[in-house]
Coordinates of C-alpha atoms and ligand atoms in Angstrom, one line a residue:
M1 CA -148.3 103.3 82.7
I2 CA -149.2 99.8 83.8
T3 CA -147.5 97.9 86.5
V4 CA -147.9 94.1 87.0
L5 CA -146.9 92.0 90.0
A6 CA -145.9 88.7 88.4
G7 CA -144.7 85.3 89.5
G8 CA -145.0 81.7 88.3
T9 CA -145.5 80.3 84.9
G10 CA -149.1 81.6 84.6
S11 CA -148.2 85.3 84.9
V12 CA -146.2 85.5 81.6
K13 CA -149.4 85.1 79.5
I14 CA -151.1 88.2 80.7
V15 CA -147.8 90.1 80.7
R16 CA -147.4 89.2 77.0
G17 CA -150.9 90.3 76.3
L18 CA -150.4 93.7 78.1
V19 CA -147.2 94.5 76.3
T20 CA -148.9 94.3 72.9
H21 CA -151.3 97.1 74.0
E22 CA -149.3 99.3 76.3
P23 CA -146.0 101.0 75.4
K24 CA -144.9 101.2 79.1
V25 CA -145.2 98.1 81.3
N26 CA -143.4 97.6 84.5
I27 CA -143.2 94.0 85.7
I28 CA -142.4 93.5 89.4
S29 CA -141.1 90.0 89.7
N30 CA -141.3 87.5 92.6
V31 CA -138.0 86.3 93.9
G32 CA -139.3 83.9 96.6
D33 CA -138.6 80.8 94.6
N34 CA -135.1 81.7 93.6
Y35 CA -132.8 78.8 94.2
W36 CA -129.1 78.0 94.6
L37 CA -128.0 74.9 92.8
Y38 CA -124.5 73.8 91.8
G39 CA -123.3 77.2 92.9
L40 CA -125.7 78.8 90.3
Y41 CA -128.3 81.4 91.3
I42 CA -131.6 80.5 89.6
C43 CA -134.4 83.0 89.3
P44 CA -137.3 81.1 87.7
D45 CA -139.9 83.9 87.8
I46 CA -137.6 86.6 86.3
D47 CA -136.4 84.2 83.6
T48 CA -139.9 83.0 82.7
I49 CA -140.9 86.6 82.0
V50 CA -137.6 87.4 80.1
Y51 CA -137.9 84.3 78.0
G52 CA -141.6 84.8 77.5
L53 CA -141.2 88.3 76.2
A54 CA -138.2 87.3 74.1
D55 CA -140.4 84.6 72.6
I56 CA -138.0 81.8 73.5
L57 CA -139.9 80.3 76.4
D58 CA -140.7 76.7 76.3
Q59 CA -144.5 77.2 76.2
E60 CA -145.4 73.6 76.9
R61 CA -143.4 73.3 80.1
G62 CA -143.9 77.0 81.1
W63 CA -140.2 77.4 82.1
G64 CA -136.8 77.2 80.4
I65 CA -135.8 77.9 76.8
K66 CA -137.6 76.1 73.9
K67 CA -135.5 73.5 72.1
D68 CA -132.8 73.7 74.8
T69 CA -130.5 70.8 75.2
F70 CA -129.5 69.1 78.5
N71 CA -125.9 68.1 78.1
F72 CA -124.7 70.1 81.1
L73 CA -127.3 68.3 83.3
R74 CA -126.3 64.9 81.8
Q75 CA -122.7 65.6 82.8
M76 CA -123.7 66.6 86.3
E77 CA -125.4 63.2 86.5
V78 CA -122.1 61.6 85.5
F79 CA -120.4 63.5 88.3
G80 CA -123.0 62.0 90.7
E81 CA -125.1 65.1 91.3
E82 CA -128.8 65.1 91.7
T83 CA -130.5 66.3 88.5
W84 CA -134.2 66.6 89.5
F85 CA -134.1 70.3 88.6
R86 CA -133.9 70.4 84.8
I87 CA -131.6 73.2 83.9
G88 CA -131.1 73.4 80.1
D89 CA -127.8 74.3 78.5
R90 CA -128.7 77.8 77.4
D91 CA -130.6 78.3 80.6
A92 CA -127.4 77.3 82.5
A93 CA -125.6 80.1 80.7
T94 CA -128.2 82.6 82.0
N95 CA -127.8 81.3 85.5
L96 CA -124.0 81.2 85.3
I97 CA -123.6 84.8 84.0
R98 CA -126.1 86.1 86.6
T99 CA -124.2 84.3 89.4
N100 CA -120.8 85.8 88.2
M101 CA -122.3 89.3 88.0
L102 CA -123.6 88.9 91.6
K103 CA -120.2 87.7 92.8
N104 CA -118.7 90.8 91.1
G105 CA -120.9 93.0 93.2
K106 CA -123.8 93.8 90.8
N107 CA -127.3 93.6 92.3
L108 CA -130.2 91.5 90.9
S109 CA -132.0 94.6 89.6
D110 CA -129.0 95.7 87.4
I111 CA -128.4 92.2 86.3
T112 CA -132.0 91.8 85.2
K113 CA -131.9 95.1 83.2
W114 CA -128.7 93.9 81.5
M115 CA -130.3 90.5 80.8
C116 CA -133.4 92.3 79.3
E117 CA -131.1 94.2 77.0
K118 CA -129.3 91.0 75.9
F119 CA -132.6 89.3 75.1
A120 CA -134.0 92.5 73.4
V121 CA -136.9 92.8 75.9
S122 CA -138.1 96.4 76.2
A123 CA -140.5 95.9 79.2
N124 CA -139.1 96.9 82.5
I125 CA -138.6 93.9 84.8
I126 CA -138.0 94.8 88.4
P127 CA -137.1 92.2 91.1
V128 CA -139.4 93.0 94.0
T129 CA -136.3 93.2 96.2
D130 CA -132.6 92.7 95.9
N131 CA -132.6 91.0 99.2
S132 CA -133.1 87.2 99.6
I133 CA -136.6 85.9 100.2
E134 CA -137.1 82.1 100.4
T135 CA -140.6 80.5 100.2
R136 CA -140.4 77.4 102.4
I137 CA -143.0 74.7 102.8
T138 CA -143.5 72.8 106.0
T139 CA -144.7 69.2 105.7
N140 CA -144.9 66.4 108.3
K141 CA -141.5 65.3 107.0
G142 CA -139.9 68.7 107.7
E143 CA -139.3 72.0 105.9
L144 CA -138.3 72.3 102.3
H145 CA -137.5 75.1 99.8
L146 CA -140.5 75.5 97.4
Q147 CA -138.5 74.0 94.5
E148 CA -137.6 71.0 96.6
Y149 CA -141.2 70.6 97.7
W150 CA -142.8 71.1 94.3
V151 CA -140.2 69.8 91.8
K152 CA -138.1 67.3 93.7
H153 CA -140.9 65.7 95.8
R154 CA -143.7 66.6 93.3
G155 CA -145.7 68.3 96.0
K156 CA -147.0 65.0 97.3
D157 CA -146.9 65.6 101.1
P158 CA -149.7 67.5 102.8
I159 CA -148.7 71.1 103.6
E160 CA -148.6 72.2 107.2
G161 CA -147.4 75.8 106.7
I162 CA -145.8 78.2 104.3
Q163 CA -143.0 80.6 105.4
Y164 CA -141.4 83.5 103.6
I165 CA -137.9 83.6 105.1
G166 CA -136.4 87.1 104.8
A167 CA -139.5 88.8 103.7
E168 CA -140.0 90.6 107.0
K169 CA -136.6 92.3 106.7
A170 CA -136.4 92.6 102.9
R171 CA -136.0 96.2 101.6
P172 CA -138.5 96.7 98.8
N173 CA -136.8 97.7 95.6
P174 CA -137.3 101.5 95.4
E175 CA -138.0 101.2 91.6
A176 CA -140.8 98.7 92.4
V177 CA -142.3 101.1 95.0
N178 CA -142.2 103.9 92.4
A179 CA -143.7 101.7 89.7
I180 CA -146.7 101.0 92.0
H181 CA -147.0 104.7 93.1
D182 CA -146.8 106.1 89.6
A183 CA -149.0 103.5 87.8
D184 CA -152.4 104.3 86.2
M185 CA -153.3 100.7 87.0
V186 CA -151.5 97.9 89.0
I187 CA -152.3 94.3 88.0
L188 CA -151.9 91.3 90.3
A189 CA -151.2 88.6 87.7
P190 CA -153.1 85.3 87.9
G191 CA -150.2 83.6 89.8
N192 CA -150.4 81.4 92.8
P193 CA -151.6 83.8 95.6
L194 CA -149.4 82.0 98.2
T195 CA -146.2 81.2 96.4
S196 CA -146.0 83.6 93.4
I197 CA -147.8 86.8 94.5
G198 CA -147.9 86.2 98.3
P199 CA -144.1 86.5 98.9
M200 CA -144.2 90.0 97.4
L201 CA -147.1 91.1 99.5
Q202 CA -145.2 90.0 102.6
I203 CA -142.7 92.8 102.0
K204 CA -144.1 95.7 104.2
G205 CA -143.1 98.5 101.8
I206 CA -144.8 96.8 98.8
R207 CA -148.0 95.9 100.8
K208 CA -148.2 99.5 102.2
E209 CA -147.8 101.1 98.7
L210 CA -150.4 98.8 97.2
S211 CA -152.9 99.5 100.0
K212 CA -152.5 103.3 99.5
I213 CA -153.6 103.0 95.9
K214 CA -155.8 99.9 96.2
K215 CA -158.6 101.5 94.1
K216 CA -156.2 101.3 91.1
V217 CA -155.2 97.6 91.8
V218 CA -156.8 94.9 89.8
A219 CA -156.3 91.2 90.6
I220 CA -156.9 88.5 88.0
S221 CA -158.1 85.2 89.5
P222 CA -156.0 82.1 88.7
L223 CA -159.0 79.9 89.7
I224 CA -162.2 78.7 88.1
G225 CA -164.6 77.1 90.6
D226 CA -162.5 75.4 93.3
N227 CA -159.6 74.7 91.1
A228 CA -156.6 76.5 89.7
I229 CA -156.4 76.8 85.9
S230 CA -153.0 75.3 86.2
G231 CA -150.6 74.5 89.0
P232 CA -151.1 73.9 92.7
A233 CA -152.7 77.2 93.8
A234 CA -155.8 75.5 95.2
K235 CA -153.8 73.0 97.3
Y236 CA -151.7 75.9 98.9
M237 CA -154.8 78.0 99.6
Q238 CA -156.6 75.1 101.3
A239 CA -153.5 74.4 103.3
A240 CA -153.5 78.0 104.4
G241 CA -157.1 77.7 105.5
I242 CA -158.3 80.0 102.6
E243 CA -161.4 79.1 100.5
S244 CA -159.9 77.9 97.2
N245 CA -162.0 80.0 94.9
A246 CA -162.3 83.6 93.6
Y247 CA -164.0 84.7 96.8
G248 CA -161.1 83.3 98.9
L249 CA -158.7 85.0 96.6
A250 CA -160.6 88.4 96.9
K251 CA -160.7 88.1 100.7
M252 CA -156.9 87.4 100.8
Y253 CA -156.2 90.5 98.6
S254 CA -158.9 92.7 100.1
D255 CA -156.5 95.1 101.8
V256 CA -154.4 95.7 98.7
C257 CA -156.9 95.5 95.9
S258 CA -160.4 97.0 95.0
N259 CA -161.0 95.2 91.7
I260 CA -161.0 91.6 90.7
V261 CA -161.4 89.8 87.3
I262 CA -163.0 86.4 87.6
D263 CA -164.1 83.8 85.1
S264 CA -167.7 84.1 83.8
K265 CA -168.3 80.6 85.1
D266 CA -167.9 82.0 88.6
K267 CA -170.7 84.6 88.3
A268 CA -172.4 83.0 91.3
L269 CA -169.6 84.4 93.5
I270 CA -170.1 88.0 92.4
K271 CA -172.4 89.2 95.2
K272 CA -170.3 87.6 97.9
I273 CA -167.1 89.2 96.6
Q274 CA -168.8 92.6 96.3
S275 CA -169.6 92.4 100.0
L276 CA -165.9 92.8 100.5
D277 CA -166.1 96.2 98.9
I278 CA -164.4 94.9 95.8
K279 CA -165.6 95.5 92.2
V280 CA -166.0 92.4 90.2
Y281 CA -165.6 92.0 86.4
D282 CA -166.3 88.7 84.7
T283 CA -164.9 87.4 81.4
K284 CA -163.0 84.4 80.0
I285 CA -159.8 84.2 82.1
T286 CA -158.2 81.1 80.5
M287 CA -155.3 82.0 78.1
K288 CA -154.7 79.0 75.9
N289 CA -153.1 81.0 73.1
K290 CA -151.9 84.5 72.1
I291 CA -155.4 85.5 70.9
A292 CA -156.8 84.7 74.4
E293 CA -153.9 86.5 76.1
D294 CA -154.6 89.5 73.9
A295 CA -158.3 89.4 74.6
L296 CA -157.9 89.3 78.4
A297 CA -155.3 92.2 78.3
N298 CA -157.7 94.2 76.1
F299 CA -160.6 93.5 78.4
I300 CA -158.6 94.8 81.4
L301 CA -157.4 97.9 79.7
K302 CA -160.6 98.8 78.0
Q303 CA -163.4 97.7 80.4
I304 CA -161.9 98.5 83.8
H305 CA -161.8 102.1 84.7
V306 CA -159.9 102.7 88.0
Ligands
FO1_401 N1 -140.2 73.2 87.1 C1 -140.4 71.9 87.1 O1 -141.5 71.4 87.4 N2 -139.4 71.0 86.9 C2 -138.1 71.4 86.6 O2 -137.2 70.6 86.4 C3 -137.9 72.8 86.5 C4 -136.7 73.3 86.1 C5 -136.5 74.7 86.0 C6 -135.3 75.3 85.6 C7 -135.1 76.6 85.5 C8 -136.2 77.5 85.8 O3 -136.0 78.8 85.7 C9 -137.4 77.0 86.2 C10 -137.6 75.6 86.3 N3 -138.8 75.1 86.7 C11 -139.0 73.7 86.8 C12 -139.9 75.9 87.0 C13 -140.0 76.4 88.5 O4 -139.8 75.4 89.3 C14 -141.4 76.9 88.9 O5 -142.3 76.8 87.9 C15 -141.4 78.3 89.3 O6 -140.5 78.4 90.4 C16 -142.7 78.7 89.8 O7 -142.7 80.0 89.8

């Protein structure tokens, strides 16, 4: 059984690759960038995985449903609302039904399972916690929710700090803890280490469980050289004072992971990473299409023995 910690638009690619090879995959999802808007509870990381596995994800954007329409948003604009966060019509239905179920007393884990059934997704998607965690970015202009910083303000102001509000007190989802404990291999997906994987590692019970089985934990680098394959990972790492390369990533994860997959272009970092007592595997880590997703998943499952 394989368990993946996933968050952000990059994670879905490796998850898709893994489910083609493995009958039982658990996906523990980040909830730190969940966001309340127009009274709707939006869970981008959960939805990206659900849509990705249901094969309805808008691949180009990396979020939302392909060929979705935006009539709801247009009407919100008519009502004078801000429309910088582009919720499509079908996506709005997902968010609306989730919010109603929450208001009727269901928890996010049960709602996510119900959602998977409706979208005919057989992988087990587990929110890392049913409590609220909010990733907030501090800039010289004040503190913003991650979605406001990245989507509304296009991540333009220098970052002074990152906070995970609620993570300290969040109760790890018991199903997530079991999925880590019982796994043959745990994979840290190539998501942003500070905003996609980081919030989950801030939950004490999750970090503790990972550190107990760290020999079985494999991280996939989202970086080549000093840059992220996509998205702002390098910018957030630099802001946190972490070297924005595979070595910085390995150091950051060194108490929860004993294996890392880096790109073959980063071979020069292997010795330095090994000095952290981490095994290094190199291959092509970019996943531009389904063949590449499949190849990386196959590499991890066949070449790494934990
Ligand atoms: N990302 C954007 O850059 N612009 C958007 O307008 C946007 C809308 C959106 C709507 C629903 C959803 O589930 C995700 C959405 N995202 C959008 C993606 C999201 O901001 C981030 O990619 C994730 O939070 C990163 O994990």
